Amino acid sequence: MSGIPSLPPRTLPPGFLYFPPFRVQGYSIAGEESYVQIPELDVCFDVGRAPKLMLSSNFVALTHGHMDHAAGLSYYYSQRHFQGMGTGTVLCHQKLAAAIEKLMTAWVDIEAQRTPYKVVAMEPGTDSEEFEIKRGHYLRAFATDHTVPSLGFVVIEKRSKLKEQYIGLPQEKLVEIKEAGNEITYIKQVPLIAYMGDTSPGKHFEREDVANAQILITECTFMAEDHRSRARVGKHLHISDIADIVKQVNSPNIVLTHLSRRTHLGEAHRQLNAMLSPSDRERIHMLMDGRANRDRYNRQIAEAEAAGHATPAR
Ligand SMILES: [Zn+2]
Ligand SMILES: [Zn+2]
Protein backbone atom coordinates (compact mmCIF):
# COMPACT_ATOMS: atom_id res chain seq x y z
CA MET A 1 0.00 0.00 0.00
CA SER A 2 1.45 3.31 -0.97
CA GLY A 3 1.05 5.78 1.84
CA ILE A 4 1.26 9.53 1.92
CA PRO A 5 4.88 10.73 2.01
CA SER A 6 5.94 12.74 4.99
CA LEU A 7 6.52 16.50 4.88
CA PRO A 8 10.03 17.70 4.03
CA PRO A 9 12.17 18.22 7.14
CA ARG A 10 11.68 21.54 8.86
CA THR A 11 14.64 23.88 8.93
CA LEU A 12 15.88 25.44 12.14
CA PRO A 13 14.35 28.86 12.76
CA PRO A 14 16.72 31.82 13.25
CA GLY A 15 18.12 32.37 16.72
CA PHE A 16 16.99 35.37 18.73
CA LEU A 17 18.33 37.07 21.86
CA TYR A 18 17.27 40.42 23.28
CA PHE A 19 19.78 42.40 25.29
CA PRO A 20 18.05 45.75 25.69
CA PRO A 21 18.22 47.83 23.56
CA PHE A 22 19.71 45.39 21.05
CA ARG A 23 18.32 42.36 19.28
CA VAL A 24 20.83 39.73 18.23
CA GLN A 25 19.20 37.58 15.59
CA GLY A 26 20.30 35.29 12.82
CA TYR A 27 21.46 31.83 12.02
CA SER A 28 24.86 30.32 12.55
CA ILE A 29 25.95 26.73 12.04
CA ALA A 30 29.58 26.02 11.12
CA GLY A 31 30.12 25.17 7.47
CA GLU A 32 26.44 25.73 6.66
CA GLU A 33 25.48 29.35 7.13
CA SER A 34 26.31 32.30 9.38
CA TYR A 35 24.76 35.74 9.63
CA VAL A 36 24.04 37.74 12.80
CA GLN A 37 21.92 40.83 12.52
CA ILE A 38 21.58 43.76 14.92
CA PRO A 39 18.49 45.57 13.59
CA GLU A 40 18.94 48.57 15.91
CA LEU A 41 22.36 49.26 14.40
CA ASP A 42 21.40 48.61 10.78
CA VAL A 43 24.18 46.05 10.47
CA CYS A 44 24.44 42.34 9.76
CA PHE A 45 27.67 40.52 10.54
CA ASP A 46 28.31 38.17 7.62
CA VAL A 47 25.60 37.53 5.09
CA GLY A 48 25.02 33.77 5.12
CA ARG A 49 22.82 32.85 2.18
CA ALA A 50 21.14 36.29 2.38
CA PRO A 51 17.77 35.17 3.77
CA LYS A 52 14.88 37.61 3.85
CA LEU A 53 15.42 38.47 7.53
CA MET A 54 18.81 40.10 7.00
CA LEU A 55 18.03 42.07 3.84
CA SER A 56 16.84 45.10 5.81
CA SER A 57 20.38 45.76 7.08
CA ASN A 58 21.91 48.60 5.07
CA PHE A 59 25.37 47.35 6.05
CA VAL A 60 27.00 43.94 5.99
CA ALA A 61 30.24 43.51 7.94
CA LEU A 62 31.86 40.54 6.26
CA THR A 63 34.45 38.75 8.39
CA HIS A 64 35.97 36.54 5.69
CA GLY A 65 35.27 34.88 2.39
CA HIS A 66 34.32 31.32 3.37
CA MET A 67 31.13 30.32 1.62
CA ASP A 68 29.10 29.73 4.80
CA HIS A 69 29.59 33.43 5.65
CA ALA A 70 29.65 34.99 2.19
CA ALA A 71 27.50 32.91 -0.20
CA GLY A 72 24.62 35.40 -0.31
CA LEU A 73 26.62 38.53 -1.19
CA SER A 74 25.29 38.98 -4.71
CA TYR A 75 21.76 37.97 -3.70
CA TYR A 76 21.84 40.53 -0.85
CA TYR A 77 22.64 43.32 -3.31
CA SER A 78 20.16 42.01 -5.84
CA GLN A 79 17.20 41.57 -3.49
CA ARG A 80 17.73 44.97 -1.92
CA HIS A 81 17.69 46.56 -5.35
CA PHE A 82 14.72 44.47 -6.51
CA GLN A 83 12.71 45.36 -3.41
CA GLY A 84 13.56 49.06 -3.61
CA MET A 85 15.56 49.01 -0.37
CA GLY A 86 18.50 51.01 -1.70
CA THR A 87 21.98 49.86 -2.53
CA GLY A 88 23.49 47.53 0.05
CA THR A 89 26.95 48.20 1.44
CA VAL A 90 29.41 45.43 2.29
CA LEU A 91 32.46 46.17 4.42
CA CYS A 92 35.14 43.57 3.88
CA HIS A 93 38.82 42.84 4.23
CA GLN A 94 40.75 44.88 1.69
CA LYS A 95 42.07 41.64 0.18
CA LEU A 96 38.49 40.61 -0.76
CA ALA A 97 37.24 43.84 -2.32
CA ALA A 98 38.48 43.14 -5.85
CA ALA A 99 37.05 39.60 -5.77
CA ILE A 100 33.61 40.92 -4.78
CA GLU A 101 33.78 43.38 -7.69
CA LYS A 102 34.56 40.42 -9.97
CA LEU A 103 31.66 38.44 -8.53
CA MET A 104 29.25 41.28 -9.32
CA THR A 105 30.73 41.66 -12.80
CA ALA A 106 30.23 37.94 -13.43
CA TRP A 107 26.55 38.35 -12.50
CA VAL A 108 26.17 41.05 -15.16
CA ASP A 109 27.11 38.40 -17.74
CA ILE A 110 24.89 35.74 -16.18
CA GLU A 111 21.80 37.92 -15.70
CA ALA A 112 22.33 40.42 -18.50
CA GLN A 113 21.56 43.22 -16.07
CA ARG A 114 23.50 45.35 -13.67
CA THR A 115 22.89 45.27 -9.91
CA PRO A 116 24.06 48.30 -7.93
CA TYR A 117 26.41 47.52 -5.07
CA LYS A 118 28.83 49.19 -2.69
CA VAL A 119 32.00 47.61 -1.33
CA VAL A 120 34.08 49.24 1.40
CA ALA A 121 37.57 47.79 1.77
CA MET A 122 38.74 47.79 5.37
CA GLU A 123 42.41 47.61 6.11
CA PRO A 124 43.03 46.07 9.51
CA GLY A 125 46.10 47.90 10.69
CA THR A 126 47.50 48.95 14.00
CA ASP A 127 45.33 52.03 13.75
CA SER A 128 41.96 50.42 13.47
CA GLU A 129 39.83 51.38 10.53
CA GLU A 130 36.40 52.87 11.17
CA PHE A 131 33.28 53.47 9.13
CA GLU A 132 30.16 55.39 10.24
CA ILE A 133 27.03 53.23 9.90
CA LYS A 134 24.61 55.38 11.83
CA ARG A 135 24.89 58.84 13.35
CA GLY A 136 27.54 58.58 16.04
CA HIS A 137 27.99 54.83 15.52
CA TYR A 138 31.09 53.40 13.88
CA LEU A 139 32.12 49.97 12.67
CA ARG A 140 35.73 49.32 13.54
CA ALA A 141 37.60 46.45 11.88
CA PHE A 142 40.59 44.58 13.22
CA ALA A 143 42.52 41.48 12.23
CA THR A 144 41.58 38.05 13.58
CA ASP A 145 43.34 34.76 12.94
CA HIS A 146 41.73 32.31 10.53
CA THR A 147 42.90 30.19 7.58
CA VAL A 148 42.11 33.08 5.18
CA PRO A 149 42.26 36.89 5.57
CA SER A 150 39.78 37.65 8.33
CA LEU A 151 38.36 40.53 10.31
CA GLY A 152 36.56 41.09 13.57
CA PHE A 153 34.34 44.12 14.14
CA VAL A 154 33.29 46.35 16.99
CA VAL A 155 30.46 48.87 16.85
CA ILE A 156 31.55 51.96 18.76
CA GLU A 157 29.21 54.70 19.85
CA LYS A 158 30.88 58.08 20.20
CA ARG A 159 29.09 60.28 22.69
CA SER A 160 29.90 63.92 23.22
CA LYS A 161 30.27 64.51 26.98
CA LEU A 162 30.82 67.59 29.09
CA LYS A 163 34.30 67.62 30.59
CA GLU A 164 34.31 66.79 34.27
CA GLN A 165 35.51 70.20 35.43
CA TYR A 166 32.48 71.89 33.79
CA ILE A 167 29.77 69.62 35.16
CA GLY A 168 27.19 71.52 37.19
CA LEU A 169 28.00 74.97 35.79
CA PRO A 170 25.07 77.09 34.58
CA GLN A 171 24.42 77.27 30.85
CA GLU A 172 25.49 80.95 30.56
CA LYS A 173 28.80 80.15 32.18
CA LEU A 174 29.40 77.25 29.79
CA VAL A 175 28.65 79.47 26.80
CA GLU A 176 31.09 82.03 28.17
CA ILE A 177 33.85 79.44 28.62
CA LYS A 178 33.20 78.08 25.14
CA GLU A 179 33.23 81.53 23.56
CA ALA A 180 36.58 82.17 25.20
CA GLY A 181 37.86 79.37 22.96
CA ASN A 182 37.82 76.44 25.38
CA GLU A 183 36.75 72.95 24.39
CA ILE A 184 34.13 72.02 26.98
CA THR A 185 33.27 68.56 25.70
CA TYR A 186 35.15 65.35 24.92
CA ILE A 187 34.21 62.27 22.97
CA LYS A 188 33.48 59.19 25.02
CA GLN A 189 33.81 55.94 23.09
CA VAL A 190 31.43 53.19 24.11
CA PRO A 191 31.96 49.75 22.56
CA LEU A 192 28.50 48.30 22.03
CA ILE A 193 28.93 45.05 20.12
CA ALA A 194 32.02 43.04 19.26
CA TYR A 195 31.79 40.31 16.65
CA MET A 196 34.38 37.65 15.99
CA GLY A 197 33.94 35.66 12.81
CA ASP A 198 35.89 32.45 12.45
CA THR A 199 39.10 32.73 14.42
CA SER A 200 41.70 31.18 16.67
CA PRO A 201 42.12 32.60 20.15
CA GLY A 202 44.59 35.47 20.41
CA LYS A 203 45.34 39.08 21.17
CA HIS A 204 42.22 40.30 19.38
CA PHE A 205 40.20 39.19 22.42
CA GLU A 206 42.37 41.40 24.64
CA ARG A 207 41.61 44.60 22.74
CA GLU A 208 40.06 47.15 25.03
CA ASP A 209 37.06 47.71 22.75
CA VAL A 210 36.41 43.95 22.49
CA ALA A 211 36.95 43.18 26.15
CA ASN A 212 34.55 45.94 27.20
CA ALA A 213 31.83 45.52 24.59
CA GLN A 214 28.32 45.30 26.00
CA ILE A 215 27.76 42.21 23.87
CA LEU A 216 30.51 39.92 22.59
CA ILE A 217 29.46 37.59 19.81
CA THR A 218 32.03 34.94 19.09
CA GLU A 219 32.36 31.71 17.25
CA CYS A 220 32.77 28.47 19.18
CA THR A 221 32.92 25.73 16.58
CA PHE A 222 34.01 22.71 18.60
CA MET A 223 32.72 21.32 21.85
CA ALA A 224 33.93 17.73 22.04
CA GLU A 225 37.08 17.10 24.12
CA ASP A 226 38.76 15.21 21.25
CA HIS A 227 38.15 18.10 18.83
CA ARG A 228 40.76 20.45 20.32
CA SER A 229 43.30 19.67 17.60
CA ARG A 230 40.67 20.06 14.89
CA ALA A 231 39.94 23.51 16.26
CA ARG A 232 43.64 24.43 16.05
CA VAL A 233 44.08 23.14 12.50
CA GLY A 234 40.96 24.88 11.19
CA LYS A 235 41.79 28.02 13.20
CA HIS A 236 38.59 27.91 15.16
CA LEU A 237 37.68 28.15 18.83
CA HIS A 238 37.03 25.22 21.11
CA ILE A 239 34.79 25.44 24.16
CA SER A 240 37.90 25.30 26.36
CA ASP A 241 39.09 28.57 24.72
CA ILE A 242 35.78 30.16 25.66
CA ALA A 243 36.50 29.38 29.31
CA ASP A 244 39.68 31.50 29.02
CA ILE A 245 38.01 34.28 27.02
CA VAL A 246 35.21 34.63 29.56
CA LYS A 247 37.85 35.47 32.17
CA GLN A 248 39.64 37.95 29.86
CA VAL A 249 36.64 40.05 28.87
CA ASN A 250 34.18 42.14 30.88
CA SER A 251 31.21 41.78 28.53
CA PRO A 252 28.11 40.91 30.52
CA ASN A 253 26.65 39.11 27.50
CA ILE A 254 28.61 36.62 25.42
CA VAL A 255 26.87 34.93 22.51
CA LEU A 256 28.33 31.77 21.00
CA THR A 257 27.79 31.17 17.31
CA HIS A 258 29.09 28.83 14.59
CA LEU A 259 28.65 25.63 16.60
CA SER A 260 29.06 22.57 14.46
CA ARG A 261 25.95 20.82 13.22
CA ARG A 262 26.67 17.81 15.41
CA THR A 263 26.82 19.78 18.66
CA HIS A 264 24.47 18.27 21.19
CA LEU A 265 23.04 21.26 23.03
CA GLY A 266 22.43 19.29 26.21
CA GLU A 267 26.10 18.29 26.22
CA ALA A 268 27.13 21.91 25.53
CA HIS A 269 25.11 23.02 28.57
CA ARG A 270 26.76 20.34 30.72
CA GLN A 271 30.23 21.42 29.62
CA LEU A 272 29.57 25.10 30.20
CA ASN A 273 28.14 24.34 33.65
CA ALA A 274 31.19 22.26 34.53
CA MET A 275 33.74 24.77 33.21
CA LEU A 276 32.39 28.05 34.51
CA SER A 277 31.36 29.64 37.78
CA PRO A 278 27.59 30.20 37.99
CA SER A 279 28.01 33.97 37.48
CA ASP A 280 30.18 33.47 34.38
CA ARG A 281 27.84 30.78 33.11
CA GLU A 282 24.99 33.27 33.19
CA ARG A 283 26.86 35.54 30.79
CA ILE A 284 26.96 32.89 28.07
CA HIS A 285 24.25 32.31 25.50
CA MET A 286 24.14 30.18 22.40
CA LEU A 287 22.47 31.84 19.41
CA MET A 288 20.97 28.60 18.11
CA ASP A 289 19.78 27.30 21.46
CA GLY A 290 16.15 27.78 20.49
CA ARG A 291 14.61 26.33 23.62
CA ALA A 292 16.72 28.24 26.17
CA ASN A 293 16.37 31.47 24.22
CA ARG A 294 12.60 31.10 23.90
CA ASP A 295 12.32 30.53 27.65
CA ARG A 296 14.48 33.59 28.24
CA TYR A 297 12.33 35.68 25.90
CA ASN A 298 9.14 34.53 27.63
CA ARG A 299 10.64 35.54 30.98
CA GLN A 300 11.49 38.96 29.54
CA ILE A 301 7.90 39.34 28.35
CA ALA A 302 6.53 38.27 31.73
CA GLU A 303 8.80 40.76 33.52
CA ALA A 304 7.77 43.54 31.14
CA GLU A 305 4.09 42.72 31.66
CA ALA A 306 4.56 42.69 35.41
CA ALA A 307 6.14 46.15 35.13
CA GLY A 308 3.16 47.33 33.09
CA HIS A 309 4.99 47.71 29.76
CA ALA A 310 3.49 46.95 26.40
CA THR A 311 4.61 43.59 25.04
CA PRO A 312 4.19 41.88 21.69
CA ALA A 313 1.11 39.72 21.27
CA ARG A 314 1.94 36.12 22.07
ZN1 LIG B 1 32.58 29.45 9.06
ZN1 LIG C 1 35.84 30.22 7.99
Coordinates of C-alpha atoms and ligand atoms in Angstrom, one line a residue:
M1 CA 0.0 0.0 0.0
S2 CA 1.5 3.3 -1.0
G3 CA 1.0 5.8 1.8
I4 CA 1.3 9.5 1.9
P5 CA 4.9 10.7 2.0
S6 CA 5.9 12.7 5.0
L7 CA 6.5 16.5 4.9
P8 CA 10.0 17.7 4.0
P9 CA 12.2 18.2 7.1
R10 CA 11.7 21.5 8.9
T11 CA 14.6 23.9 8.9
L12 CA 15.9 25.4 12.1
P13 CA 14.4 28.9 12.8
P14 CA 16.7 31.8 13.2
G15 CA 18.1 32.4 16.7
F16 CA 17.0 35.4 18.7
L17 CA 18.3 37.1 21.9
Y18 CA 17.3 40.4 23.3
F19 CA 19.8 42.4 25.3
P20 CA 18.1 45.8 25.7
P21 CA 18.2 47.8 23.6
F22 CA 19.7 45.4 21.0
R23 CA 18.3 42.4 19.3
V24 CA 20.8 39.7 18.2
Q25 CA 19.2 37.6 15.6
G26 CA 20.3 35.3 12.8
Y27 CA 21.5 31.8 12.0
S28 CA 24.9 30.3 12.6
I29 CA 25.9 26.7 12.0
A30 CA 29.6 26.0 11.1
G31 CA 30.1 25.2 7.5
E32 CA 26.4 25.7 6.7
E33 CA 25.5 29.4 7.1
S34 CA 26.3 32.3 9.4
Y35 CA 24.8 35.7 9.6
V36 CA 24.0 37.7 12.8
Q37 CA 21.9 40.8 12.5
I38 CA 21.6 43.8 14.9
P39 CA 18.5 45.6 13.6
E40 CA 18.9 48.6 15.9
L41 CA 22.4 49.3 14.4
D42 CA 21.4 48.6 10.8
V43 CA 24.2 46.0 10.5
C44 CA 24.4 42.3 9.8
F45 CA 27.7 40.5 10.5
D46 CA 28.3 38.2 7.6
V47 CA 25.6 37.5 5.1
G48 CA 25.0 33.8 5.1
R49 CA 22.8 32.9 2.2
A50 CA 21.1 36.3 2.4
P51 CA 17.8 35.2 3.8
K52 CA 14.9 37.6 3.8
L53 CA 15.4 38.5 7.5
M54 CA 18.8 40.1 7.0
L55 CA 18.0 42.1 3.8
S56 CA 16.8 45.1 5.8
S57 CA 20.4 45.8 7.1
N58 CA 21.9 48.6 5.1
F59 CA 25.4 47.3 6.0
V60 CA 27.0 43.9 6.0
A61 CA 30.2 43.5 7.9
L62 CA 31.9 40.5 6.3
T63 CA 34.4 38.8 8.4
H64 CA 36.0 36.5 5.7
G65 CA 35.3 34.9 2.4
H66 CA 34.3 31.3 3.4
M67 CA 31.1 30.3 1.6
D68 CA 29.1 29.7 4.8
H69 CA 29.6 33.4 5.6
A70 CA 29.6 35.0 2.2
A71 CA 27.5 32.9 -0.2
G72 CA 24.6 35.4 -0.3
L73 CA 26.6 38.5 -1.2
S74 CA 25.3 39.0 -4.7
Y75 CA 21.8 38.0 -3.7
Y76 CA 21.8 40.5 -0.9
Y77 CA 22.6 43.3 -3.3
S78 CA 20.2 42.0 -5.8
Q79 CA 17.2 41.6 -3.5
R80 CA 17.7 45.0 -1.9
H81 CA 17.7 46.6 -5.4
F82 CA 14.7 44.5 -6.5
Q83 CA 12.7 45.4 -3.4
G84 CA 13.6 49.1 -3.6
M85 CA 15.6 49.0 -0.4
G86 CA 18.5 51.0 -1.7
T87 CA 22.0 49.9 -2.5
G88 CA 23.5 47.5 0.0
T89 CA 27.0 48.2 1.4
V90 CA 29.4 45.4 2.3
L91 CA 32.5 46.2 4.4
C92 CA 35.1 43.6 3.9
H93 CA 38.8 42.8 4.2
Q94 CA 40.8 44.9 1.7
K95 CA 42.1 41.6 0.2
L96 CA 38.5 40.6 -0.8
A97 CA 37.2 43.8 -2.3
A98 CA 38.5 43.1 -5.8
A99 CA 37.1 39.6 -5.8
I100 CA 33.6 40.9 -4.8
E101 CA 33.8 43.4 -7.7
K102 CA 34.6 40.4 -10.0
L103 CA 31.7 38.4 -8.5
M104 CA 29.3 41.3 -9.3
T105 CA 30.7 41.7 -12.8
A106 CA 30.2 37.9 -13.4
W107 CA 26.5 38.3 -12.5
V108 CA 26.2 41.0 -15.2
D109 CA 27.1 38.4 -17.7
I110 CA 24.9 35.7 -16.2
E111 CA 21.8 37.9 -15.7
A112 CA 22.3 40.4 -18.5
Q113 CA 21.6 43.2 -16.1
R114 CA 23.5 45.4 -13.7
T115 CA 22.9 45.3 -9.9
P116 CA 24.1 48.3 -7.9
Y117 CA 26.4 47.5 -5.1
K118 CA 28.8 49.2 -2.7
V119 CA 32.0 47.6 -1.3
V120 CA 34.1 49.2 1.4
A121 CA 37.6 47.8 1.8
M122 CA 38.7 47.8 5.4
E123 CA 42.4 47.6 6.1
P124 CA 43.0 46.1 9.5
G125 CA 46.1 47.9 10.7
T126 CA 47.5 48.9 14.0
D127 CA 45.3 52.0 13.7
S128 CA 42.0 50.4 13.5
E129 CA 39.8 51.4 10.5
E130 CA 36.4 52.9 11.2
F131 CA 33.3 53.5 9.1
E132 CA 30.2 55.4 10.2
I133 CA 27.0 53.2 9.9
K134 CA 24.6 55.4 11.8
R135 CA 24.9 58.8 13.3
G136 CA 27.5 58.6 16.0
H137 CA 28.0 54.8 15.5
Y138 CA 31.1 53.4 13.9
L139 CA 32.1 50.0 12.7
R140 CA 35.7 49.3 13.5
A141 CA 37.6 46.4 11.9
F142 CA 40.6 44.6 13.2
A143 CA 42.5 41.5 12.2
T144 CA 41.6 38.1 13.6
D145 CA 43.3 34.8 12.9
H146 CA 41.7 32.3 10.5
T147 CA 42.9 30.2 7.6
V148 CA 42.1 33.1 5.2
P149 CA 42.3 36.9 5.6
S150 CA 39.8 37.6 8.3
L151 CA 38.4 40.5 10.3
G152 CA 36.6 41.1 13.6
F153 CA 34.3 44.1 14.1
V154 CA 33.3 46.4 17.0
V155 CA 30.5 48.9 16.8
I156 CA 31.6 52.0 18.8
E157 CA 29.2 54.7 19.9
K158 CA 30.9 58.1 20.2
R159 CA 29.1 60.3 22.7
S160 CA 29.9 63.9 23.2
K161 CA 30.3 64.5 27.0
L162 CA 30.8 67.6 29.1
K163 CA 34.3 67.6 30.6
E164 CA 34.3 66.8 34.3
Q165 CA 35.5 70.2 35.4
Y166 CA 32.5 71.9 33.8
I167 CA 29.8 69.6 35.2
G168 CA 27.2 71.5 37.2
L169 CA 28.0 75.0 35.8
P170 CA 25.1 77.1 34.6
Q171 CA 24.4 77.3 30.8
E172 CA 25.5 81.0 30.6
K173 CA 28.8 80.2 32.2
L174 CA 29.4 77.2 29.8
V175 CA 28.7 79.5 26.8
E176 CA 31.1 82.0 28.2
I177 CA 33.8 79.4 28.6
K178 CA 33.2 78.1 25.1
E179 CA 33.2 81.5 23.6
A180 CA 36.6 82.2 25.2
G181 CA 37.9 79.4 23.0
N182 CA 37.8 76.4 25.4
E183 CA 36.8 73.0 24.4
I184 CA 34.1 72.0 27.0
T185 CA 33.3 68.6 25.7
Y186 CA 35.1 65.4 24.9
I187 CA 34.2 62.3 23.0
K188 CA 33.5 59.2 25.0
Q189 CA 33.8 55.9 23.1
V190 CA 31.4 53.2 24.1
P191 CA 32.0 49.8 22.6
L192 CA 28.5 48.3 22.0
I193 CA 28.9 45.1 20.1
A194 CA 32.0 43.0 19.3
Y195 CA 31.8 40.3 16.7
M196 CA 34.4 37.6 16.0
G197 CA 33.9 35.7 12.8
D198 CA 35.9 32.5 12.5
T199 CA 39.1 32.7 14.4
S200 CA 41.7 31.2 16.7
P201 CA 42.1 32.6 20.1
G202 CA 44.6 35.5 20.4
K203 CA 45.3 39.1 21.2
H204 CA 42.2 40.3 19.4
F205 CA 40.2 39.2 22.4
E206 CA 42.4 41.4 24.6
R207 CA 41.6 44.6 22.7
E208 CA 40.1 47.1 25.0
D209 CA 37.1 47.7 22.8
V210 CA 36.4 44.0 22.5
A211 CA 36.9 43.2 26.2
N212 CA 34.6 45.9 27.2
A213 CA 31.8 45.5 24.6
Q214 CA 28.3 45.3 26.0
I215 CA 27.8 42.2 23.9
L216 CA 30.5 39.9 22.6
I217 CA 29.5 37.6 19.8
T218 CA 32.0 34.9 19.1
E219 CA 32.4 31.7 17.3
C220 CA 32.8 28.5 19.2
T221 CA 32.9 25.7 16.6
F222 CA 34.0 22.7 18.6
M223 CA 32.7 21.3 21.8
A224 CA 33.9 17.7 22.0
E225 CA 37.1 17.1 24.1
D226 CA 38.8 15.2 21.2
H227 CA 38.2 18.1 18.8
R228 CA 40.8 20.4 20.3
S229 CA 43.3 19.7 17.6
R230 CA 40.7 20.1 14.9
A231 CA 39.9 23.5 16.3
R232 CA 43.6 24.4 16.1
V233 CA 44.1 23.1 12.5
G234 CA 41.0 24.9 11.2
K235 CA 41.8 28.0 13.2
H236 CA 38.6 27.9 15.2
L237 CA 37.7 28.1 18.8
H238 CA 37.0 25.2 21.1
I239 CA 34.8 25.4 24.2
S240 CA 37.9 25.3 26.4
D241 CA 39.1 28.6 24.7
I242 CA 35.8 30.2 25.7
A243 CA 36.5 29.4 29.3
D244 CA 39.7 31.5 29.0
I245 CA 38.0 34.3 27.0
V246 CA 35.2 34.6 29.6
K247 CA 37.8 35.5 32.2
Q248 CA 39.6 38.0 29.9
V249 CA 36.6 40.0 28.9
N250 CA 34.2 42.1 30.9
S251 CA 31.2 41.8 28.5
P252 CA 28.1 40.9 30.5
N253 CA 26.6 39.1 27.5
I254 CA 28.6 36.6 25.4
V255 CA 26.9 34.9 22.5
L256 CA 28.3 31.8 21.0
T257 CA 27.8 31.2 17.3
H258 CA 29.1 28.8 14.6
L259 CA 28.6 25.6 16.6
S260 CA 29.1 22.6 14.5
R261 CA 25.9 20.8 13.2
R262 CA 26.7 17.8 15.4
T263 CA 26.8 19.8 18.7
H264 CA 24.5 18.3 21.2
L265 CA 23.0 21.3 23.0
G266 CA 22.4 19.3 26.2
E267 CA 26.1 18.3 26.2
A268 CA 27.1 21.9 25.5
H269 CA 25.1 23.0 28.6
R270 CA 26.8 20.3 30.7
Q271 CA 30.2 21.4 29.6
L272 CA 29.6 25.1 30.2
N273 CA 28.1 24.3 33.7
A274 CA 31.2 22.3 34.5
M275 CA 33.7 24.8 33.2
L276 CA 32.4 28.0 34.5
S277 CA 31.4 29.6 37.8
P278 CA 27.6 30.2 38.0
S279 CA 28.0 34.0 37.5
D280 CA 30.2 33.5 34.4
R281 CA 27.8 30.8 33.1
E282 CA 25.0 33.3 33.2
R283 CA 26.9 35.5 30.8
I284 CA 27.0 32.9 28.1
H285 CA 24.2 32.3 25.5
M286 CA 24.1 30.2 22.4
L287 CA 22.5 31.8 19.4
M288 CA 21.0 28.6 18.1
D289 CA 19.8 27.3 21.5
G290 CA 16.2 27.8 20.5
R291 CA 14.6 26.3 23.6
A292 CA 16.7 28.2 26.2
N293 CA 16.4 31.5 24.2
R294 CA 12.6 31.1 23.9
D295 CA 12.3 30.5 27.6
R296 CA 14.5 33.6 28.2
Y297 CA 12.3 35.7 25.9
N298 CA 9.1 34.5 27.6
R299 CA 10.6 35.5 31.0
Q300 CA 11.5 39.0 29.5
I301 CA 7.9 39.3 28.4
A302 CA 6.5 38.3 31.7
E303 CA 8.8 40.8 33.5
A304 CA 7.8 43.5 31.1
E305 CA 4.1 42.7 31.7
A306 CA 4.6 42.7 35.4
A307 CA 6.1 46.1 35.1
G308 CA 3.2 47.3 33.1
H309 CA 5.0 47.7 29.8
A310 CA 3.5 46.9 26.4
T311 CA 4.6 43.6 25.0
P312 CA 4.2 41.9 21.7
A313 CA 1.1 39.7 21.3
R314 CA 1.9 36.1 22.1
Ligands
ZN1 ZN 32.6 29.4 9.1
ZN2 ZN 35.8 30.2 8.0

